[in-house]
Amino acid sequence: MKKMLATLLLSGGCSAAGAQTAAITVPLGTPVMLATTTDLSSRSNVKGDMVPLRVDEDVAIDGRRVIARGTEAVGQVIDARAKGAMGMSGRLVLRPLYVRAGERVVRLSGQSIDKASVTAGAVIASVAVGPVFTGRSASIPSGTRLSAVVEKTVQLPPLD
């Protein structure tokens, strides 16, 4: 009797619920718009630093949301160079790594680069005064948008 009841529950009750929460395939290359949540700078960040990001726009597949705006994501500084003498500018390269959608990790790829530059006036002035200037630090302010894409196809439950 218990086996019969369990079979009925599994075959009847769960199939309707399963249809409502069927996973949605999020294909490779699906765009994910991210934003930085802290100020980043070649003065303070170094290669390898993990940085917090957030999803800046809902991600939807066929009109169904699978990743909500505001979901936390993680990126990594993959290149950082402090400013140097003789006008050498700073450099900061950030790569998105993943976003956690519920229990699933969605791997991402893409990158954001900031390379500070020296103004032409500073270079001309340095010739007249002597090589005493330094370049600018590279920075990526909080709220800077960063385009990423899904790196590996993943199945996610719809949010609505």
PDB file of C-alpha atoms in Angstrom:
ATOM      1  CA  MET A   1       0.000   0.000   0.000  1.00  0.00           C
ATOM      2  CA  LYS A   2       2.838   2.408   0.857  1.00  0.00           C
ATOM      3  CA  LYS A   3       4.551   1.644  -2.459  1.00  0.00           C
ATOM      4  CA  MET A   4       1.330   2.313  -4.355  1.00  0.00           C
ATOM      5  CA  LEU A   5       0.804   5.667  -2.595  1.00  0.00           C
ATOM      6  CA  ALA A   6       4.410   6.697  -3.232  1.00  0.00           C
ATOM      7  CA  THR A   7       4.084   5.758  -6.915  1.00  0.00           C
ATOM      8  CA  LEU A   8       0.898   7.796  -7.255  1.00  0.00           C
ATOM      9  CA  LEU A   9       2.457  10.818  -5.584  1.00  0.00           C
ATOM     10  CA  LEU A  10       5.571  10.638  -7.706  1.00  0.00           C
ATOM     11  CA  SER A  11       3.793  10.092 -10.996  1.00  0.00           C
ATOM     12  CA  GLY A  12       0.880  12.502 -10.551  1.00  0.00           C
ATOM     13  CA  GLY A  13       1.905  15.232  -8.155  1.00  0.00           C
ATOM     14  CA  CYS A  14       5.479  15.838  -9.192  1.00  0.00           C
ATOM     15  CA  SER A  15       5.024  15.891 -12.940  1.00  0.00           C
ATOM     16  CA  ALA A  16       2.911  19.058 -12.793  1.00  0.00           C
ATOM     17  CA  ALA A  17       5.327  20.709 -10.387  1.00  0.00           C
ATOM     18  CA  GLY A  18       8.271  19.571 -12.489  1.00  0.00           C
ATOM     19  CA  ALA A  19       6.758  21.164 -15.579  1.00  0.00           C
ATOM     20  CA  GLN A  20       6.454  24.496 -13.764  1.00  0.00           C
ATOM     21  CA  THR A  21      10.083  24.531 -12.620  1.00  0.00           C
ATOM     22  CA  ALA A  22      11.687  22.939 -15.657  1.00  0.00           C
ATOM     23  CA  ALA A  23      15.240  24.158 -16.078  1.00  0.00           C
ATOM     24  CA  ILE A  24      15.986  26.623 -18.841  1.00  0.00           C
ATOM     25  CA  THR A  25      19.091  26.203 -20.966  1.00  0.00           C
ATOM     26  CA  VAL A  26      21.333  29.275 -20.814  1.00  0.00           C
ATOM     27  CA  PRO A  27      23.564  28.851 -23.871  1.00  0.00           C
ATOM     28  CA  LEU A  28      27.221  29.626 -24.301  1.00  0.00           C
ATOM     29  CA  GLY A  29      27.642  33.274 -25.321  1.00  0.00           C
ATOM     30  CA  THR A  30      24.540  34.609 -23.539  1.00  0.00           C
ATOM     31  CA  PRO A  31      25.332  38.243 -22.611  1.00  0.00           C
ATOM     32  CA  VAL A  32      25.483  39.185 -18.923  1.00  0.00           C
ATOM     33  CA  MET A  33      25.831  42.865 -18.029  1.00  0.00           C
ATOM     34  CA  LEU A  34      27.814  43.411 -14.827  1.00  0.00           C
ATOM     35  CA  ALA A  35      28.904  46.432 -12.789  1.00  0.00           C
ATOM     36  CA  THR A  36      31.729  46.973 -10.326  1.00  0.00           C
ATOM     37  CA  THR A  37      30.677  47.477  -6.702  1.00  0.00           C
ATOM     38  CA  THR A  38      33.879  49.096  -5.441  1.00  0.00           C
ATOM     39  CA  ASP A  39      36.437  51.551  -6.782  1.00  0.00           C
ATOM     40  CA  LEU A  40      39.431  49.746  -8.295  1.00  0.00           C
ATOM     41  CA  SER A  41      42.826  51.330  -8.892  1.00  0.00           C
ATOM     42  CA  SER A  42      46.253  50.323 -10.116  1.00  0.00           C
ATOM     43  CA  ARG A  43      47.519  52.025  -6.932  1.00  0.00           C
ATOM     44  CA  SER A  44      45.823  49.561  -4.613  1.00  0.00           C
ATOM     45  CA  ASN A  45      44.815  46.503  -6.647  1.00  0.00           C
ATOM     46  CA  VAL A  46      47.265  43.859  -7.782  1.00  0.00           C
ATOM     47  CA  LYS A  47      47.138  40.950 -10.182  1.00  0.00           C
ATOM     48  CA  GLY A  48      45.118  38.115  -8.676  1.00  0.00           C
ATOM     49  CA  ASP A  49      42.813  40.264  -6.527  1.00  0.00           C
ATOM     50  CA  MET A  50      39.253  38.942  -6.427  1.00  0.00           C
ATOM     51  CA  VAL A  51      36.735  41.769  -6.836  1.00  0.00           C
ATOM     52  CA  PRO A  52      33.012  41.906  -6.149  1.00  0.00           C
ATOM     53  CA  LEU A  53      30.685  42.591  -9.066  1.00  0.00           C
ATOM     54  CA  ARG A  54      26.909  42.574  -9.475  1.00  0.00           C
ATOM     55  CA  VAL A  55      24.570  41.712 -12.333  1.00  0.00           C
ATOM     56  CA  ASP A  56      23.405  45.062 -13.723  1.00  0.00           C
ATOM     57  CA  GLU A  57      20.500  43.820 -15.901  1.00  0.00           C
ATOM     58  CA  ASP A  58      18.197  40.814 -15.632  1.00  0.00           C
ATOM     59  CA  VAL A  59      19.257  37.890 -17.823  1.00  0.00           C
ATOM     60  CA  ALA A  60      16.282  36.330 -19.611  1.00  0.00           C
ATOM     61  CA  ILE A  61      15.930  33.415 -22.005  1.00  0.00           C
ATOM     62  CA  ASP A  62      12.761  33.381 -24.138  1.00  0.00           C
ATOM     63  CA  GLY A  63      11.215  36.000 -21.858  1.00  0.00           C
ATOM     64  CA  ARG A  64      11.902  34.036 -18.649  1.00  0.00           C
ATOM     65  CA  ARG A  65      14.315  35.539 -16.108  1.00  0.00           C
ATOM     66  CA  VAL A  66      17.090  33.181 -15.044  1.00  0.00           C
ATOM     67  CA  ILE A  67      19.500  35.624 -13.354  1.00  0.00           C
ATOM     68  CA  ALA A  68      18.150  38.652 -11.493  1.00  0.00           C
ATOM     69  CA  ARG A  69      19.585  42.150 -11.525  1.00  0.00           C
ATOM     70  CA  GLY A  70      21.615  42.683  -8.350  1.00  0.00           C
ATOM     71  CA  THR A  71      22.858  39.084  -8.134  1.00  0.00           C
ATOM     72  CA  GLU A  72      26.401  38.985  -6.785  1.00  0.00           C
ATOM     73  CA  ALA A  73      29.202  38.069  -9.177  1.00  0.00           C
ATOM     74  CA  VAL A  74      32.969  37.730  -8.847  1.00  0.00           C
ATOM     75  CA  GLY A  75      35.783  39.027 -11.031  1.00  0.00           C
ATOM     76  CA  GLN A  76      39.551  39.004 -10.851  1.00  0.00           C
ATOM     77  CA  VAL A  77      42.279  41.522 -11.619  1.00  0.00           C
ATOM     78  CA  ILE A  78      44.329  39.760 -14.300  1.00  0.00           C
ATOM     79  CA  ASP A  79      46.804  42.590 -14.915  1.00  0.00           C
ATOM     80  CA  ALA A  80      47.743  45.599 -12.834  1.00  0.00           C
ATOM     81  CA  ARG A  81      50.618  47.999 -13.312  1.00  0.00           C
ATOM     82  CA  ALA A  82      51.187  51.009 -11.114  1.00  0.00           C
ATOM     83  CA  LYS A  83      52.081  54.343 -12.662  1.00  0.00           C
ATOM     84  CA  GLY A  84      55.754  54.898 -13.243  1.00  0.00           C
ATOM     85  CA  ALA A  85      58.334  57.568 -13.964  1.00  0.00           C
ATOM     86  CA  MET A  86      58.713  59.201 -17.346  1.00  0.00           C
ATOM     87  CA  GLY A  87      54.974  59.209 -17.899  1.00  0.00           C
ATOM     88  CA  MET A  88      54.456  55.459 -17.810  1.00  0.00           C
ATOM     89  CA  SER A  89      50.745  55.060 -17.245  1.00  0.00           C
ATOM     90  CA  GLY A  90      49.012  52.625 -14.938  1.00  0.00           C
ATOM     91  CA  ARG A  91      47.088  49.644 -16.265  1.00  0.00           C
ATOM     92  CA  LEU A  92      44.248  47.645 -14.775  1.00  0.00           C
ATOM     93  CA  VAL A  93      42.557  44.667 -16.442  1.00  0.00           C
ATOM     94  CA  LEU A  94      39.553  43.004 -14.852  1.00  0.00           C
ATOM     95  CA  ARG A  95      38.020  39.676 -15.914  1.00  0.00           C
ATOM     96  CA  PRO A  96      34.603  38.466 -14.787  1.00  0.00           C
ATOM     97  CA  LEU A  97      34.786  34.915 -13.417  1.00  0.00           C
ATOM     98  CA  TYR A  98      31.333  33.762 -12.346  1.00  0.00           C
ATOM     99  CA  VAL A  99      27.896  34.579 -11.015  1.00  0.00           C
ATOM    100  CA  ARG A 100      26.107  32.336  -8.525  1.00  0.00           C
ATOM    101  CA  ALA A 101      22.493  31.772  -9.591  1.00  0.00           C
ATOM    102  CA  GLY A 102      20.870  29.897  -6.738  1.00  0.00           C
ATOM    103  CA  GLU A 103      22.858  26.709  -6.241  1.00  0.00           C
ATOM    104  CA  ARG A 104      24.497  26.911  -9.690  1.00  0.00           C
ATOM    105  CA  VAL A 105      27.718  28.665 -10.656  1.00  0.00           C
ATOM    106  CA  VAL A 106      27.571  30.302 -14.081  1.00  0.00           C
ATOM    107  CA  ARG A 107      31.070  30.755 -15.507  1.00  0.00           C
ATOM    108  CA  LEU A 108      31.670  34.015 -17.388  1.00  0.00           C
ATOM    109  CA  SER A 109      34.247  35.464 -19.728  1.00  0.00           C
ATOM    110  CA  GLY A 110      35.056  38.952 -20.990  1.00  0.00           C
ATOM    111  CA  GLN A 111      37.249  41.762 -19.711  1.00  0.00           C
ATOM    112  CA  SER A 112      37.413  45.425 -18.846  1.00  0.00           C
ATOM    113  CA  ILE A 113      40.582  47.445 -19.313  1.00  0.00           C
ATOM    114  CA  ASP A 114      41.551  50.868 -18.053  1.00  0.00           C
ATOM    115  CA  LYS A 115      44.855  52.300 -19.146  1.00  0.00           C
ATOM    116  CA  ALA A 116      45.584  55.757 -17.845  1.00  0.00           C
ATOM    117  CA  SER A 117      47.297  58.162 -20.157  1.00  0.00           C
ATOM    118  CA  VAL A 118      49.430  61.233 -19.858  1.00  0.00           C
ATOM    119  CA  THR A 119      48.251  64.442 -21.465  1.00  0.00           C
ATOM    120  CA  ALA A 120      50.279  65.880 -24.315  1.00  0.00           C
ATOM    121  CA  GLY A 121      50.917  68.998 -22.207  1.00  0.00           C
ATOM    122  CA  ALA A 122      52.528  66.942 -19.475  1.00  0.00           C
ATOM    123  CA  VAL A 123      54.856  65.294 -21.968  1.00  0.00           C
ATOM    124  CA  ILE A 124      55.881  68.639 -23.507  1.00  0.00           C
ATOM    125  CA  ALA A 125      56.395  70.151 -20.048  1.00  0.00           C
ATOM    126  CA  SER A 126      58.585  67.245 -19.040  1.00  0.00           C
ATOM    127  CA  VAL A 127      61.008  67.983 -21.844  1.00  0.00           C
ATOM    128  CA  ALA A 128      61.398  71.586 -20.687  1.00  0.00           C
ATOM    129  CA  VAL A 129      61.572  70.846 -16.951  1.00  0.00           C
ATOM    130  CA  GLY A 130      63.299  67.476 -17.011  1.00  0.00           C
ATOM    131  CA  PRO A 131      62.040  63.960 -16.451  1.00  0.00           C
ATOM    132  CA  VAL A 132      60.346  64.511 -13.091  1.00  0.00           C
ATOM    133  CA  PHE A 133      56.734  63.590 -13.834  1.00  0.00           C
ATOM    134  CA  THR A 134      54.966  60.309 -13.439  1.00  0.00           C
ATOM    135  CA  GLY A 135      52.062  58.836 -15.315  1.00  0.00           C
ATOM    136  CA  ARG A 136      48.535  58.489 -14.014  1.00  0.00           C
ATOM    137  CA  SER A 137      47.113  55.541 -12.132  1.00  0.00           C
ATOM    138  CA  ALA A 138      44.503  53.471 -13.911  1.00  0.00           C
ATOM    139  CA  SER A 139      41.148  53.284 -12.178  1.00  0.00           C
ATOM    140  CA  ILE A 140      37.789  51.616 -12.629  1.00  0.00           C
ATOM    141  CA  PRO A 141      35.161  53.430 -10.520  1.00  0.00           C
ATOM    142  CA  SER A 142      32.330  51.712  -8.672  1.00  0.00           C
ATOM    143  CA  GLY A 143      29.325  51.275 -10.948  1.00  0.00           C
ATOM    144  CA  THR A 144      31.399  50.825 -14.113  1.00  0.00           C
ATOM    145  CA  ARG A 145      29.524  48.508 -16.475  1.00  0.00           C
ATOM    146  CA  LEU A 146      31.278  45.440 -17.777  1.00  0.00           C
ATOM    147  CA  SER A 147      30.047  43.145 -20.549  1.00  0.00           C
ATOM    148  CA  ALA A 148      30.456  39.429 -20.011  1.00  0.00           C
ATOM    149  CA  VAL A 149      29.150  36.296 -21.666  1.00  0.00           C
ATOM    150  CA  VAL A 150      28.268  32.854 -20.356  1.00  0.00           C
ATOM    151  CA  GLU A 151      31.352  30.702 -20.893  1.00  0.00           C
ATOM    152  CA  LYS A 152      29.677  27.298 -20.628  1.00  0.00           C
ATOM    153  CA  THR A 153      26.067  26.258 -21.294  1.00  0.00           C
ATOM    154  CA  VAL A 154      24.182  25.794 -18.021  1.00  0.00           C
ATOM    155  CA  GLN A 155      20.676  24.784 -16.906  1.00  0.00           C
ATOM    156  CA  LEU A 156      18.947  27.241 -14.553  1.00  0.00           C
ATOM    157  CA  PRO A 157      15.467  27.328 -13.032  1.00  0.00           C
ATOM    158  CA  PRO A 158      13.306  30.292 -14.069  1.00  0.00           C
ATOM    159  CA  LEU A 159      12.875  33.029 -11.468  1.00  0.00           C
ATOM    160  CA  ASP A 160       9.273  33.873 -12.367  1.00  0.00           C
TER     161      ASP A 160
END
